Structures are given as C-alpha cells and as structure tokens.
CSV table of C-alpha atoms in Angstrom, one decimal:
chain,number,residue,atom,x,y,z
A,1,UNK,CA,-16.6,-45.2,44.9
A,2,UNK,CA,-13.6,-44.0,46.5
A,3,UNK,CA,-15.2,-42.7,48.9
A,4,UNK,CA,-14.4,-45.5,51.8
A,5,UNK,CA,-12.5,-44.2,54.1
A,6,UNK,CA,-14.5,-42.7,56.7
A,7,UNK,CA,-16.2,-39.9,56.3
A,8,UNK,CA,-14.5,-38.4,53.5
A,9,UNK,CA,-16.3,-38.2,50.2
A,10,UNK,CA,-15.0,-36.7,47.3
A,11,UNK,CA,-18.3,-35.9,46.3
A,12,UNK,CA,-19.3,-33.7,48.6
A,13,UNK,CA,-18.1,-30.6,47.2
A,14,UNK,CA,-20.6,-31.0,44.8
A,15,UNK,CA,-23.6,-31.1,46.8
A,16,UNK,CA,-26.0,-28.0,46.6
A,17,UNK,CA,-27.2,-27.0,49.9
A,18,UNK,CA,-29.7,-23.8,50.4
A,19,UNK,CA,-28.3,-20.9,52.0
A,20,UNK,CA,-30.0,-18.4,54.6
A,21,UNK,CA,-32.9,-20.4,54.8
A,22,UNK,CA,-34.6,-19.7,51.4
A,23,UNK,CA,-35.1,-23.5,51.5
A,24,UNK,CA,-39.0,-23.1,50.4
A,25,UNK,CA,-38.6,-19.8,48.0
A,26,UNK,CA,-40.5,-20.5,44.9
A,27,UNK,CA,-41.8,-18.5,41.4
A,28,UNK,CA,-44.5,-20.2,40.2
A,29,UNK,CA,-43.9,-24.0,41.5
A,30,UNK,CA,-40.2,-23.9,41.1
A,31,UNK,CA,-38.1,-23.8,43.5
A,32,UNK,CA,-35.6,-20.9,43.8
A,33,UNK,CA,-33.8,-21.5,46.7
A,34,UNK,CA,-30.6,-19.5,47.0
A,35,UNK,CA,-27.4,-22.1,47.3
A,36,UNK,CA,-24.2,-22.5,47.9
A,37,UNK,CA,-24.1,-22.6,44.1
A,38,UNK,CA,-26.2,-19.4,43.4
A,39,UNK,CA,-23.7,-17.7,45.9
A,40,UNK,CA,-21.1,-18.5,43.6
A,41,UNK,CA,-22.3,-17.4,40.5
A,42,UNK,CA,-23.7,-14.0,42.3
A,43,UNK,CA,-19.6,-14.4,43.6
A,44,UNK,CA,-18.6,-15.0,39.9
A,45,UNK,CA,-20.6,-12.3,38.1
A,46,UNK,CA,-19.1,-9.8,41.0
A,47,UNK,CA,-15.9,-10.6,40.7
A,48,UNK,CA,-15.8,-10.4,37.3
A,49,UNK,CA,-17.8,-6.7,36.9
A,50,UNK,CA,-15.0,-5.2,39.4
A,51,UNK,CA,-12.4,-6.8,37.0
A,52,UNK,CA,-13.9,-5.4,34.0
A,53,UNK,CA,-14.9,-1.9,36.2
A,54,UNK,CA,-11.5,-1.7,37.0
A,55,UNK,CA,-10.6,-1.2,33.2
A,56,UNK,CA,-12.5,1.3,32.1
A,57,UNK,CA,-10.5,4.1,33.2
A,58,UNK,CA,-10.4,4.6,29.2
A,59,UNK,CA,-6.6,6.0,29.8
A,60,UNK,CA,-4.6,6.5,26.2
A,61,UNK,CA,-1.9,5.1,27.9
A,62,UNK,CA,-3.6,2.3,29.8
A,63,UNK,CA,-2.3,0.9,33.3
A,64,UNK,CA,-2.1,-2.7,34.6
A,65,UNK,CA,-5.1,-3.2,35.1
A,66,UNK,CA,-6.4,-1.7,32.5
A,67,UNK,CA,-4.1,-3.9,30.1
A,68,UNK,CA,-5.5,-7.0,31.5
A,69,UNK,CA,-8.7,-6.1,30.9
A,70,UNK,CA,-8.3,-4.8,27.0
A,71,UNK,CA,-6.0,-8.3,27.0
A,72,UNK,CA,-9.0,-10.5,27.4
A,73,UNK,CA,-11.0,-8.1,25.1
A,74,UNK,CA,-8.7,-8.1,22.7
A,75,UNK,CA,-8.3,-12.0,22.7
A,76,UNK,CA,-11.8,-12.4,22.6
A,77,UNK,CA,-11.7,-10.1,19.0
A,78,UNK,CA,-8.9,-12.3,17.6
A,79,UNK,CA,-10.7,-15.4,18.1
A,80,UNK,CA,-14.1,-14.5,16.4
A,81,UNK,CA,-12.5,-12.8,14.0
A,82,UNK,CA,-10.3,-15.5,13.2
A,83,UNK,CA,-12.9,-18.0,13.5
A,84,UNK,CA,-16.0,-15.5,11.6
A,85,UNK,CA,-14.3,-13.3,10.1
A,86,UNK,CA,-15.5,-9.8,10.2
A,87,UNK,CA,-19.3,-11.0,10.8
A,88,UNK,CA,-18.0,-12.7,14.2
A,89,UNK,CA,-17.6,-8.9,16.0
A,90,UNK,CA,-21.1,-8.3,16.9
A,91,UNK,CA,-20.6,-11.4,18.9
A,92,UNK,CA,-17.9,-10.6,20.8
A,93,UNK,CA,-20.2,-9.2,24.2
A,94,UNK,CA,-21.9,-12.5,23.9
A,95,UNK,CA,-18.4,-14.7,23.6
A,96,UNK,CA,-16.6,-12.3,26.5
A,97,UNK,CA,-19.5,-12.5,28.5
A,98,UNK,CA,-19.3,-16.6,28.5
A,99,UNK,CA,-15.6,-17.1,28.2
A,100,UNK,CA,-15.2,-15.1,31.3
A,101,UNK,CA,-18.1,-16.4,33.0
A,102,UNK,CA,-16.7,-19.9,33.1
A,103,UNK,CA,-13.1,-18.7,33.5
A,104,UNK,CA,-13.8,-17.0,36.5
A,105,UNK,CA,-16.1,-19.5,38.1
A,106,UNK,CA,-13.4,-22.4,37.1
A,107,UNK,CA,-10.9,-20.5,38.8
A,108,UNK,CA,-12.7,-19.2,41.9
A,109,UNK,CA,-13.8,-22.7,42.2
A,110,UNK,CA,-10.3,-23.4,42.5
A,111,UNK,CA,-9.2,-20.8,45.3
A,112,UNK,CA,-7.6,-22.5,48.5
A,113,UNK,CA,-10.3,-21.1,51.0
A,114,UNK,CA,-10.9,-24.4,52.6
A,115,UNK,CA,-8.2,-23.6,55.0
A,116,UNK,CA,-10.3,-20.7,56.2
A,117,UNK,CA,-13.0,-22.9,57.1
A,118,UNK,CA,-15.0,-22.1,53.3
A,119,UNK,CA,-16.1,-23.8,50.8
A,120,UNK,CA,-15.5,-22.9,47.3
A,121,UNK,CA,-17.9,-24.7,44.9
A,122,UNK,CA,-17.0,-24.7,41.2
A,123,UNK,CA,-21.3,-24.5,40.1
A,124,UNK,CA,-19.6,-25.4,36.4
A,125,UNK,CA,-19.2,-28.8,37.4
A,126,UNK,CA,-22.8,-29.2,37.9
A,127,UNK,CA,-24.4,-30.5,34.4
A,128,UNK,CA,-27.5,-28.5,35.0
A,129,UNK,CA,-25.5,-25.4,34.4
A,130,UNK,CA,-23.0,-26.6,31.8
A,131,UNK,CA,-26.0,-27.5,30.4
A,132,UNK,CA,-27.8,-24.3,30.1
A,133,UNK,CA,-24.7,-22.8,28.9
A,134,UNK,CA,-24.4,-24.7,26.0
A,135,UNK,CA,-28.1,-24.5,25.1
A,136,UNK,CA,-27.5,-20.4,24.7
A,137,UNK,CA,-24.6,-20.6,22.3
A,138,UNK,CA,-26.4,-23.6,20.4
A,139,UNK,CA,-30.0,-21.3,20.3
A,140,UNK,CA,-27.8,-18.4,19.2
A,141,UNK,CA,-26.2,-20.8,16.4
A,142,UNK,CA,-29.8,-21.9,15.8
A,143,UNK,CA,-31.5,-18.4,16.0
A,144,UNK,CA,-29.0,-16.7,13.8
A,145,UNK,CA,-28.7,-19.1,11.4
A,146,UNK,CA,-32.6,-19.9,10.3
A,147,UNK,CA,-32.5,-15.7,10.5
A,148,UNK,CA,-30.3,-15.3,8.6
A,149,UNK,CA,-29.9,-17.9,5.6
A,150,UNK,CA,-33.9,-19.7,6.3
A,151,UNK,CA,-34.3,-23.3,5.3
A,152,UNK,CA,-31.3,-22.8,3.8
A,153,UNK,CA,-29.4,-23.3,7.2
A,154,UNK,CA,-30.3,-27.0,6.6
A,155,UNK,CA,-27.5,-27.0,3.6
A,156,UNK,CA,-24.9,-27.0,6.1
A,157,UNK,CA,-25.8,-30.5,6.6
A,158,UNK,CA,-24.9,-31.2,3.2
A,159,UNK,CA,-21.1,-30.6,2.4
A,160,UNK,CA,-20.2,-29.5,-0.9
A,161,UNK,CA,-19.4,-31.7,-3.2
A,162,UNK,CA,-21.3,-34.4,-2.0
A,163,UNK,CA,-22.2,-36.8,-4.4
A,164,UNK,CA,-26.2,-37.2,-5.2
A,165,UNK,CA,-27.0,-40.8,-3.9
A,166,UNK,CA,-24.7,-40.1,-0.8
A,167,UNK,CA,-26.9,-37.2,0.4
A,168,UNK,CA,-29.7,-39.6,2.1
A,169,UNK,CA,-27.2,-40.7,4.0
A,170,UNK,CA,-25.0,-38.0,4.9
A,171,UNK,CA,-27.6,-35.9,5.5
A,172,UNK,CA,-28.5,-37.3,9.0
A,173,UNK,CA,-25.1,-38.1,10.3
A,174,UNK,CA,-24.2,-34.2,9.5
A,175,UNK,CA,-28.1,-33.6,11.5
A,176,UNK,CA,-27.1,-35.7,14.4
A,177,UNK,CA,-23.7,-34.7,14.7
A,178,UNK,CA,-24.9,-31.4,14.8
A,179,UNK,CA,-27.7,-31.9,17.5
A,180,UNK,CA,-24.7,-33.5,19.4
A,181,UNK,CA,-23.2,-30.7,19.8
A,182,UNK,CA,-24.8,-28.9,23.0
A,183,UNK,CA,-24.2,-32.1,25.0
A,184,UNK,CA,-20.4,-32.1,23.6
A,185,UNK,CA,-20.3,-28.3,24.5
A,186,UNK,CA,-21.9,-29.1,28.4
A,187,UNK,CA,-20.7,-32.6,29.1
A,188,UNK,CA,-17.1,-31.5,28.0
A,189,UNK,CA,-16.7,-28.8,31.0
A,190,UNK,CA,-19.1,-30.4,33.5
A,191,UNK,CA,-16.8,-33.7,33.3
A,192,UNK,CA,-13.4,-31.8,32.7
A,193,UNK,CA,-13.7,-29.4,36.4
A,194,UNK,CA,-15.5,-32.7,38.6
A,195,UNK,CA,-12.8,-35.1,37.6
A,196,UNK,CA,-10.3,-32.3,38.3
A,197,UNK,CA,-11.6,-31.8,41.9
A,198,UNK,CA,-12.7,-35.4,42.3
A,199,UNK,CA,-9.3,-36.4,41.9
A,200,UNK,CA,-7.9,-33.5,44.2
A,201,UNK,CA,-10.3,-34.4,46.5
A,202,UNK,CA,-9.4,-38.3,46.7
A,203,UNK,CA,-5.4,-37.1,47.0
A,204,UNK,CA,-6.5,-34.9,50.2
A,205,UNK,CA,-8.5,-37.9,51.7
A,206,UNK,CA,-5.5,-39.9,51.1
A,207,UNK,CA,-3.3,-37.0,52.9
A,208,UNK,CA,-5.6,-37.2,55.9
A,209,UNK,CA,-6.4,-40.9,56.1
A,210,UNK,CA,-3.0,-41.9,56.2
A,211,UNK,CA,-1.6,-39.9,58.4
A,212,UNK,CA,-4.5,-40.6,60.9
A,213,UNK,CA,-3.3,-44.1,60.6
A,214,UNK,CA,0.3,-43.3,61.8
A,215,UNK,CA,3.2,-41.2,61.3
A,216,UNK,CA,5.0,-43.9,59.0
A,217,UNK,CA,1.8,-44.2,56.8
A,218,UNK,CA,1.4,-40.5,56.7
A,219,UNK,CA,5.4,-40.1,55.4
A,220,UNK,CA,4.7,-42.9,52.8
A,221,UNK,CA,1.7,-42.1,51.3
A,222,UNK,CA,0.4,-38.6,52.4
A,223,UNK,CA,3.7,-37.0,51.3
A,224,UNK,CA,3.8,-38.5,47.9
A,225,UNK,CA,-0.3,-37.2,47.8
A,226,UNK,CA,0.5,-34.2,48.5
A,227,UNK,CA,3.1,-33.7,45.9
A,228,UNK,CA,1.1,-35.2,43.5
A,229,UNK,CA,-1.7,-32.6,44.9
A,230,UNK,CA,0.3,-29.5,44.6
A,231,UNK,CA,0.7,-30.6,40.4
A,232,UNK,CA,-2.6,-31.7,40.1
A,233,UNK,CA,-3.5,-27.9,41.1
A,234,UNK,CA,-1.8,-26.3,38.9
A,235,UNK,CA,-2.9,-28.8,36.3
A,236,UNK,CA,-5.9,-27.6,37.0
A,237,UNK,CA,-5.6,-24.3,36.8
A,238,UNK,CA,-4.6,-24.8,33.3
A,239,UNK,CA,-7.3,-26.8,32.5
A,240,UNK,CA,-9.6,-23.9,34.3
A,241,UNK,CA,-8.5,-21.9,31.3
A,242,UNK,CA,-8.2,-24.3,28.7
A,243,UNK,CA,-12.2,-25.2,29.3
A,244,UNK,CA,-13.5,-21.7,29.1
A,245,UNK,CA,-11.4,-21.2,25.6
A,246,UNK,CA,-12.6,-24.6,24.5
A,247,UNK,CA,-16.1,-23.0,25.4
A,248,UNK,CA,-15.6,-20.0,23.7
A,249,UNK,CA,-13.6,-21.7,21.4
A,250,UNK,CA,-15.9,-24.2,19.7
A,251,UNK,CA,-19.0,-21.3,20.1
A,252,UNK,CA,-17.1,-18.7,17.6
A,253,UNK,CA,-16.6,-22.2,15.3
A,254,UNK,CA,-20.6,-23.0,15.6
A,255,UNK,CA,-21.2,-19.0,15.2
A,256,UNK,CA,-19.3,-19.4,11.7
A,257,UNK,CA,-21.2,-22.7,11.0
A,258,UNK,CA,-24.4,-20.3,11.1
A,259,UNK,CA,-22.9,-17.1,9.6
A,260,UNK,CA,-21.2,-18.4,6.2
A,261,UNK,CA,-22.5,-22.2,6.5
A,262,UNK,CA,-19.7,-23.7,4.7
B,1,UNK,CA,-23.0,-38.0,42.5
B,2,UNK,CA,-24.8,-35.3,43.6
B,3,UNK,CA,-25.4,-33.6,40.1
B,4,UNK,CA,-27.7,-36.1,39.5
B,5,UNK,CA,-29.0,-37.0,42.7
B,6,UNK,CA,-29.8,-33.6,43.4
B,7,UNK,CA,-30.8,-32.8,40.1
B,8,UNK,CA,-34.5,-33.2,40.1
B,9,UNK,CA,-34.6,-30.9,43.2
B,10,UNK,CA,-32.4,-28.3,41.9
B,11,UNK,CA,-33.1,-27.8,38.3
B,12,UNK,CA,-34.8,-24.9,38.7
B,13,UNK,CA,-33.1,-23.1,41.0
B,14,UNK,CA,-29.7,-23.6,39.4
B,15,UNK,CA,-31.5,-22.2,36.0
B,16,UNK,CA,-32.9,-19.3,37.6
B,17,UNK,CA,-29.2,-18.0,39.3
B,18,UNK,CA,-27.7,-19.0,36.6
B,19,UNK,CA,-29.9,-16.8,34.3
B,20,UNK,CA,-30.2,-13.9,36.4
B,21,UNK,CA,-26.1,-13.7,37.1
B,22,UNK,CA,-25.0,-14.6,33.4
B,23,UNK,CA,-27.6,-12.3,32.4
B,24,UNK,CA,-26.1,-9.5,34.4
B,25,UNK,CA,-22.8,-10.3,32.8
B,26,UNK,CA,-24.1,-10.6,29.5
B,27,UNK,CA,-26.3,-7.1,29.8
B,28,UNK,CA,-23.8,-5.0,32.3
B,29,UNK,CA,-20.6,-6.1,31.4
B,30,UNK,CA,-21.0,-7.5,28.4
B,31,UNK,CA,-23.1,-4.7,26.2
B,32,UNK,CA,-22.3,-2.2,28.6
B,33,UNK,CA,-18.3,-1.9,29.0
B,34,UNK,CA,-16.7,-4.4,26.2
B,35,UNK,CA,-17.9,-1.9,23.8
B,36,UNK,CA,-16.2,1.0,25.6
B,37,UNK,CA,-13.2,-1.1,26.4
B,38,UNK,CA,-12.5,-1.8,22.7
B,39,UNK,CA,-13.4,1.5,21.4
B,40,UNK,CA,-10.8,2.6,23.7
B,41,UNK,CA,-8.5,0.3,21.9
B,42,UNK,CA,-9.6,1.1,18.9
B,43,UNK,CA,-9.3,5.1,19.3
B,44,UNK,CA,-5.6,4.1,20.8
B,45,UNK,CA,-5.0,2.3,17.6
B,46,UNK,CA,-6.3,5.1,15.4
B,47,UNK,CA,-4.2,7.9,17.2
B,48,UNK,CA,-1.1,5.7,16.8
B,49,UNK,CA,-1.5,4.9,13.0
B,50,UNK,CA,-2.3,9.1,12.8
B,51,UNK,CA,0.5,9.5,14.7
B,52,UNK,CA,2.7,7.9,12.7
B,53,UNK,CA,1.2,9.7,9.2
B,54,UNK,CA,2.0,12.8,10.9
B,55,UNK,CA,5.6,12.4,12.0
B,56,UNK,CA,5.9,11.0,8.4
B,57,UNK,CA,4.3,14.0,6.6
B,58,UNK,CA,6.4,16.0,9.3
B,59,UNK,CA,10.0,14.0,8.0
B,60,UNK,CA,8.7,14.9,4.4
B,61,UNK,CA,7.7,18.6,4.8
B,62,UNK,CA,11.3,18.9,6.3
B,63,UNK,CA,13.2,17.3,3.8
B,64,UNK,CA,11.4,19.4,1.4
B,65,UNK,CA,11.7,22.9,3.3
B,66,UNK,CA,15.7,21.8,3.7
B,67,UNK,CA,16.0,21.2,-0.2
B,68,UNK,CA,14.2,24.8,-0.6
B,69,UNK,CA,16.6,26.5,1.8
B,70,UNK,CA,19.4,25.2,-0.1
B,71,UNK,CA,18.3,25.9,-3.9
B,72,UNK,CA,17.8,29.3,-1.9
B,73,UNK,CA,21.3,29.7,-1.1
B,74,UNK,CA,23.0,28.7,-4.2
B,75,UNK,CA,20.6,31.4,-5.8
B,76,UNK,CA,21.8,34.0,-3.5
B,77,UNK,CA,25.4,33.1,-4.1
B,78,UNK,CA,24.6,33.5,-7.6
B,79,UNK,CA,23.2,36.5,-7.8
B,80,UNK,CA,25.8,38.0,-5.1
B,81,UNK,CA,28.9,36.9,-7.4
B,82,UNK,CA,27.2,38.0,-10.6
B,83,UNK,CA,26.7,42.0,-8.3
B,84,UNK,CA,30.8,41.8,-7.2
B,85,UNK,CA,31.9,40.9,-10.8
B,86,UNK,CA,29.3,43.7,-12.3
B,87,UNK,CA,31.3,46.2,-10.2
B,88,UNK,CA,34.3,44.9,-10.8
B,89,UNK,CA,33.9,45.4,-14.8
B,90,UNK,CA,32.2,48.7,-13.5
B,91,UNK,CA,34.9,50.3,-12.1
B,92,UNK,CA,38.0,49.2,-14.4
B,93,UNK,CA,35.9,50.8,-16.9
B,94,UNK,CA,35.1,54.3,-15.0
B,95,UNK,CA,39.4,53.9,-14.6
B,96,UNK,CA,39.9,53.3,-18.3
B,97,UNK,CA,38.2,56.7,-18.7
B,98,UNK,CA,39.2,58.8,-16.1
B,99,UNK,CA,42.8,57.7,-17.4
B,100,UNK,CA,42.3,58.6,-20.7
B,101,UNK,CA,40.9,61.9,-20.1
B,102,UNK,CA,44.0,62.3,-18.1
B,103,UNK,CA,46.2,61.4,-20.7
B,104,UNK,CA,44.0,63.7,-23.2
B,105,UNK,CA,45.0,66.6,-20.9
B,106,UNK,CA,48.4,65.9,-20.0
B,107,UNK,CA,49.0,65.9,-23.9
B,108,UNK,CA,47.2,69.1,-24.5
B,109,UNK,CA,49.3,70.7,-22.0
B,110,UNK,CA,52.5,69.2,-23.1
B,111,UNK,CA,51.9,70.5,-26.7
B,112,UNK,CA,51.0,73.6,-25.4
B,113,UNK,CA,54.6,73.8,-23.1
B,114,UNK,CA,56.2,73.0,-26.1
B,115,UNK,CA,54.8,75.4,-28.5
B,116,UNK,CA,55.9,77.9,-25.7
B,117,UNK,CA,59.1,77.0,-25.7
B,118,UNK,CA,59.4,77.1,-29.5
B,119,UNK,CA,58.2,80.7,-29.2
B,120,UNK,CA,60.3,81.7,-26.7
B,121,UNK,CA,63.8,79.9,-28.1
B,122,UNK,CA,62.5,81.6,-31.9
B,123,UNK,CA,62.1,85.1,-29.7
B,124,UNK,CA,65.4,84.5,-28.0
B,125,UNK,CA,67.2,83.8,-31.6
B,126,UNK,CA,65.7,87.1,-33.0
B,127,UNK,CA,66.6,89.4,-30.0
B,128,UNK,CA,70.6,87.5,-30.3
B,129,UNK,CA,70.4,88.0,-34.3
B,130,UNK,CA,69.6,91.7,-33.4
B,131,UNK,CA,71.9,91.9,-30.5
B,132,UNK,CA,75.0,90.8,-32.4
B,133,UNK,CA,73.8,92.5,-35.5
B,134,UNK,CA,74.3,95.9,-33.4
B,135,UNK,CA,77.5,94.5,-31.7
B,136,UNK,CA,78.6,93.7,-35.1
B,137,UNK,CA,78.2,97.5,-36.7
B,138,UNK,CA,79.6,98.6,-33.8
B,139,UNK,CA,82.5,96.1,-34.4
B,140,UNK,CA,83.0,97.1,-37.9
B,141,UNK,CA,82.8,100.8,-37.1
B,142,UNK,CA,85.3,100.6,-34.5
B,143,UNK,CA,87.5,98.4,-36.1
B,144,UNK,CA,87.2,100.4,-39.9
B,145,UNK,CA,85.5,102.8,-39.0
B,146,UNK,CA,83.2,101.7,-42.3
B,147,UNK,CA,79.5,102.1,-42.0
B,148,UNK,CA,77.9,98.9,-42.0
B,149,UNK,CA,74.5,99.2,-42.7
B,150,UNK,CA,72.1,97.4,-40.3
B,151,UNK,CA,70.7,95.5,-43.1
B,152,UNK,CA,73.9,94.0,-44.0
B,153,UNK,CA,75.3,93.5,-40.6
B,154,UNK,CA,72.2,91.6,-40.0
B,155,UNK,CA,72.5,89.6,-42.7
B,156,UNK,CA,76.0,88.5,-42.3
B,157,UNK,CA,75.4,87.9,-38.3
B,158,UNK,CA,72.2,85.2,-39.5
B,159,UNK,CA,75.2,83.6,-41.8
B,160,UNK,CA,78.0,83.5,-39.4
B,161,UNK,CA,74.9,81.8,-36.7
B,162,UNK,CA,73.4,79.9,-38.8
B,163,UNK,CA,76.9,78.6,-40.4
C-alpha cells in the first residue's frame, strides 16, 4: 500500500474506534458501542433536522433559507416524478430522507476540521453502511412490488417482446442482474468517497513527507501535492453530490421498476 | 482496509446507529416536515395560479364595465340631442302661432281703421254736399235774387263735385 512512509496511513481515517468508553455496550450479544462513526451519523441526522427545521417557517414569501430547503424538496419531486410518474410522490419522504442522508454525511465527511485537531469520518465509506442503505431501497423495491403486482413482479424479468425459446435464458440474466443491484447501489458509494479520501489522504502524506525531508523536496513535490489537493477537494465535493443523486437516482428508477414493471 | 478488517467487530454496531439515526431522519424529517414543506409549496403555487385567474377575471370585468359606460354615453347623447331638437321644433311652432294670431288681429283692426275712415270721408262728403248746397242758394239768391230750391241746389252742387 501507499502507506510507507512513516507513520502515515491513508487508511486510518477509516478506522472505527469506540467513543466515551461504551467499548463493551451490548443488546442482546451485539455489540453497540458508540464510535467515531455513530458520532457522525448522530452529527449527520442533526445537522440535517436544523437544515430542514430552519425551513419550515411556512412563509408565502419564503426566505433563504427557507428556499433552500423547498429547493431540495422540490428536486427530490421532480426526480420521482420524472422517474414514477405520479405513483413515485408517496415516495418522496423515503427518497429525501436518503438523498440527504448521504449528501450530508458525504459532505461533512469532507469538512477541513483536521486543522482543529478533529477528525471528520465520512461513515458512507464504510461498506457495512452503504450496505444497509442499499438493502432499504432494494426491500422497498422488493416489498412494494410483490404488494403490489404478486408473482407477477417476476414479469419484469421478462421484457416484452421476448421471443418464446429466449425466455429460459433471459429470464436469469434479467434475475441476476436484478439481485445485483443492492451491491451496485452499496459498492458504488462505499468505493466512490474511500478512493476520494484515500487519494486526498496519500497527497497530504506526500505534503508532509517531503517537506520533512528538506526544503528543496518540500518545493518540488509538496507544492505540486498540494495543488493537486486543493482540485482533488473540490472534485470531491462534486462527487459528494453526484453520489447521493446517483443514490437517489437509481432508487426512484428501481421504485418505477416495481410500480409500472415495464 | 479497515472496512473489512474491522468489519466482523463492527457490524453490529454500525447497523444499529445507522438505523436509529436514518430512522430519525426517515420518521422526523422525513414524514414529519417534507410533507409541510411541500404543501407550503404547493398552497404557494395554488395562490399564484388563483392569483393570476383573478387579476384576469379583474382585466375582463373592466373591459366589460368600460364598454358599458360607453354604450351608456352614446345613449345619453342620444336621447339629450333628440330633447334639444324636440324643443327646437317646439318652439318655432308655438312662434308660428303666436304670429299668426298676430297677424289675424292686426288685420282685423286694419279693416276696422279702414271702414272708419270710409265712414268718416262718406260723412265728411255729405256735410260739404250740404255745406255748398246752402252756400250755393245763398249764391244764387244773392246773385239773382232767384229762389233756388234746396233740392235743386243740392242737386246741381253733387254734379258740379262729382264732375
């Protein structure tokens, strides 16, 4: 790994570590321990009430804030509807609720507090949570559409217009690249934010590393790092955003799939 | 890579934050204030759209009340020009009368002013006939010192004015 120089490790931002010594708290066997990456998410879901909160002054002539919040809202709408039609509005708590989830935890993963001495930790670049993520919108794909169309949910499998003798073999790619999906769904985001802050991470420890080993090294490679760091950011914080509309994205799509089938 | 070194030993906990903070979003902010945040949208997108019918309806109603003044107007000019040339006609006819009642009297009283003055001049005529028929027997007497008789010198004096 990149990780030879010293003690730097790129990985480390990743690792989970228990916080206020609830190293031992358990339900039933399983370990609850509060960490580093339950802090963030308590962080995240804060964060993100007060944002919300802070828009529902119900004003007729709304304010900033206000705005922003009716923005996301109302972007949220478009997409369902554009994506399921009028069926896709009951959805739209459901979709907000995700798309901001991961927007705000991508983002405030993001935030420059290192130089305070914190550690921001991005929990949607842990698999376990991309994971579970993905597993809700796929049960909710699953749930509605058995609910609502039966065994008939398994004709989405077959696309119409399929000839007879081609439906044996059809049939199970359309199965498996349907079960595919909540790995797609997880693995896309998990890998998409740790390569992101691997790679930030491996420019810092070149920053460092070089100019510990002289002021000519540090001018000749920590500079061009760190100007390669400060675009890499912002990169990022595009692909922050461009992950949490992919999630919400490709849910709305799978929420058709079960709605209308074809 | 600590997602999967660590994964074994943090499986649960991850789950269990994870469902009890996304579940807060999902429940509080998610069922609880979306909803209100679009019907605000949506009431704000009703009142404009009613809004906008109104001030329509309004434009409409005015255009129509303006059209209604005016076919109001050119009524009363109408009718105020028909009331002027009624009087007109009126009151060159109440002229025409009084003029020719006028005229009526004037003539009366000019026929009666003549018929006066043919009594008068006839009157006149008799009294000089009987005048000069006395100045004539008194002529003749003093001139002849014949008797005319009054009869005759009246007679002769209705020749000699009469020619």
């Amino acid at each position: 790994m990149a990780a030879e120089s010293g003690k730097i490790d790129p990985m480390h931002q990743f690792a989970i570590e228990p916080l206020f010594g609830t190293d031992h708290l358990a339900v039933g066997g399983y370990n609850i321990a509060f960490t580093n990456s339950a802090l963030w998410m308590v962080i995240t879901a804060v964060v993100l009430w007060i944002f919300v909160a802070g828009g529902m002054k119900r004003q007729l002539v709304p304010g900033r804030w206000q705005m922003a919040v009716e923005f996301f809202t109302g972007f949220i709408n478009k997409l369902l509807l554009e994506n399921a039609g009028s069926a896709g509005k009951k959805y739209v708590p459901y979709v907000f609720s995700i798309f901001m989830f991961i927007l705000m935890a991508n983002l405030l993963g993001l935030l420059p507090i290192g130089i305070f001495g914190l550690h921001p930790f991005t929990f949607t670049s842990h698999f376990t949570v991309t994971g579970v993520l993905a597993i809700m919108s796929f049960s909710i794909v699953l749930a509605v559409g058995f609910w609502k169309h039966g065994l008939h949910f398994f004709s989405l499998f077959v696309p119409h217009g399929t000839p007879l003798p081609m439906i044996p073999v059809i049939f199970p790619i359309e199965l498996v690249s349907f079960l595919v999906r909540p790995f797609s769904l997880g693995l896309r985001l998990f890998v998409a934010m740790t390569a992101g802050h691997v790679l930030l991470k491996v420019l810092a420890g070149f920053v460092i590393n070089s100019t510990n080993a002289g002021l000519g090294y540090g001018a000749l490679v920590g500079i061009p790092s760190f100007t390669l760091m400060i675009g890499i950011s912002a990169l990022e914080m595009l692909v922050a955003c461009i992950q949490a509309y992919v999630f919400a994205l490709l849910t709305s799509l799978y929420i058709n799939d079960a709605e209308h089938l074809h | 890579m600590p997602q999967i070194a660590q994964l074994a030993a943090t499986y649960s906990s991850q789950i269990f934050w994870l469902l009890l903070t996304f579940g807060f979003v999902f429940f509080v902010v998610g069922l609880g204030m979306v909803p209100k945040v679009q019907s605000t949208v949506d009431a704000r997108n009703t009142k404009i759209a009613e809004d906008l019918a109104t001030a329509k309806a309004s434009f409409a109603r005015a255009d129509e009340l303006e059209e209604q003044n005016r076919a109001r107007e050119a009524e009363a000019r109408a009718a105020a020009q028909a009331i002027v040339a009624e009087a007109k006609a009126k009151s060159a006819k109440d002229t025409e009368k009084k003029v020719a009642a006028e005229d009526k009297k004037i003539a009366a009283k000019l026929a009666d002013a003549e018929a006066a003055i043919a009594a008068a001049s006839a009157k006149a005529l008799a009294e000089i006939e009987a005048v000069s028929a006395e100045a004539a027997q008194d002529m003749v007497a003093r001139v002849s010192g014949a008797t005319v008789s009054a009869a005759d010198a009246k007679k002769a004096v209705k020749v000699a004015l009469n020619g």
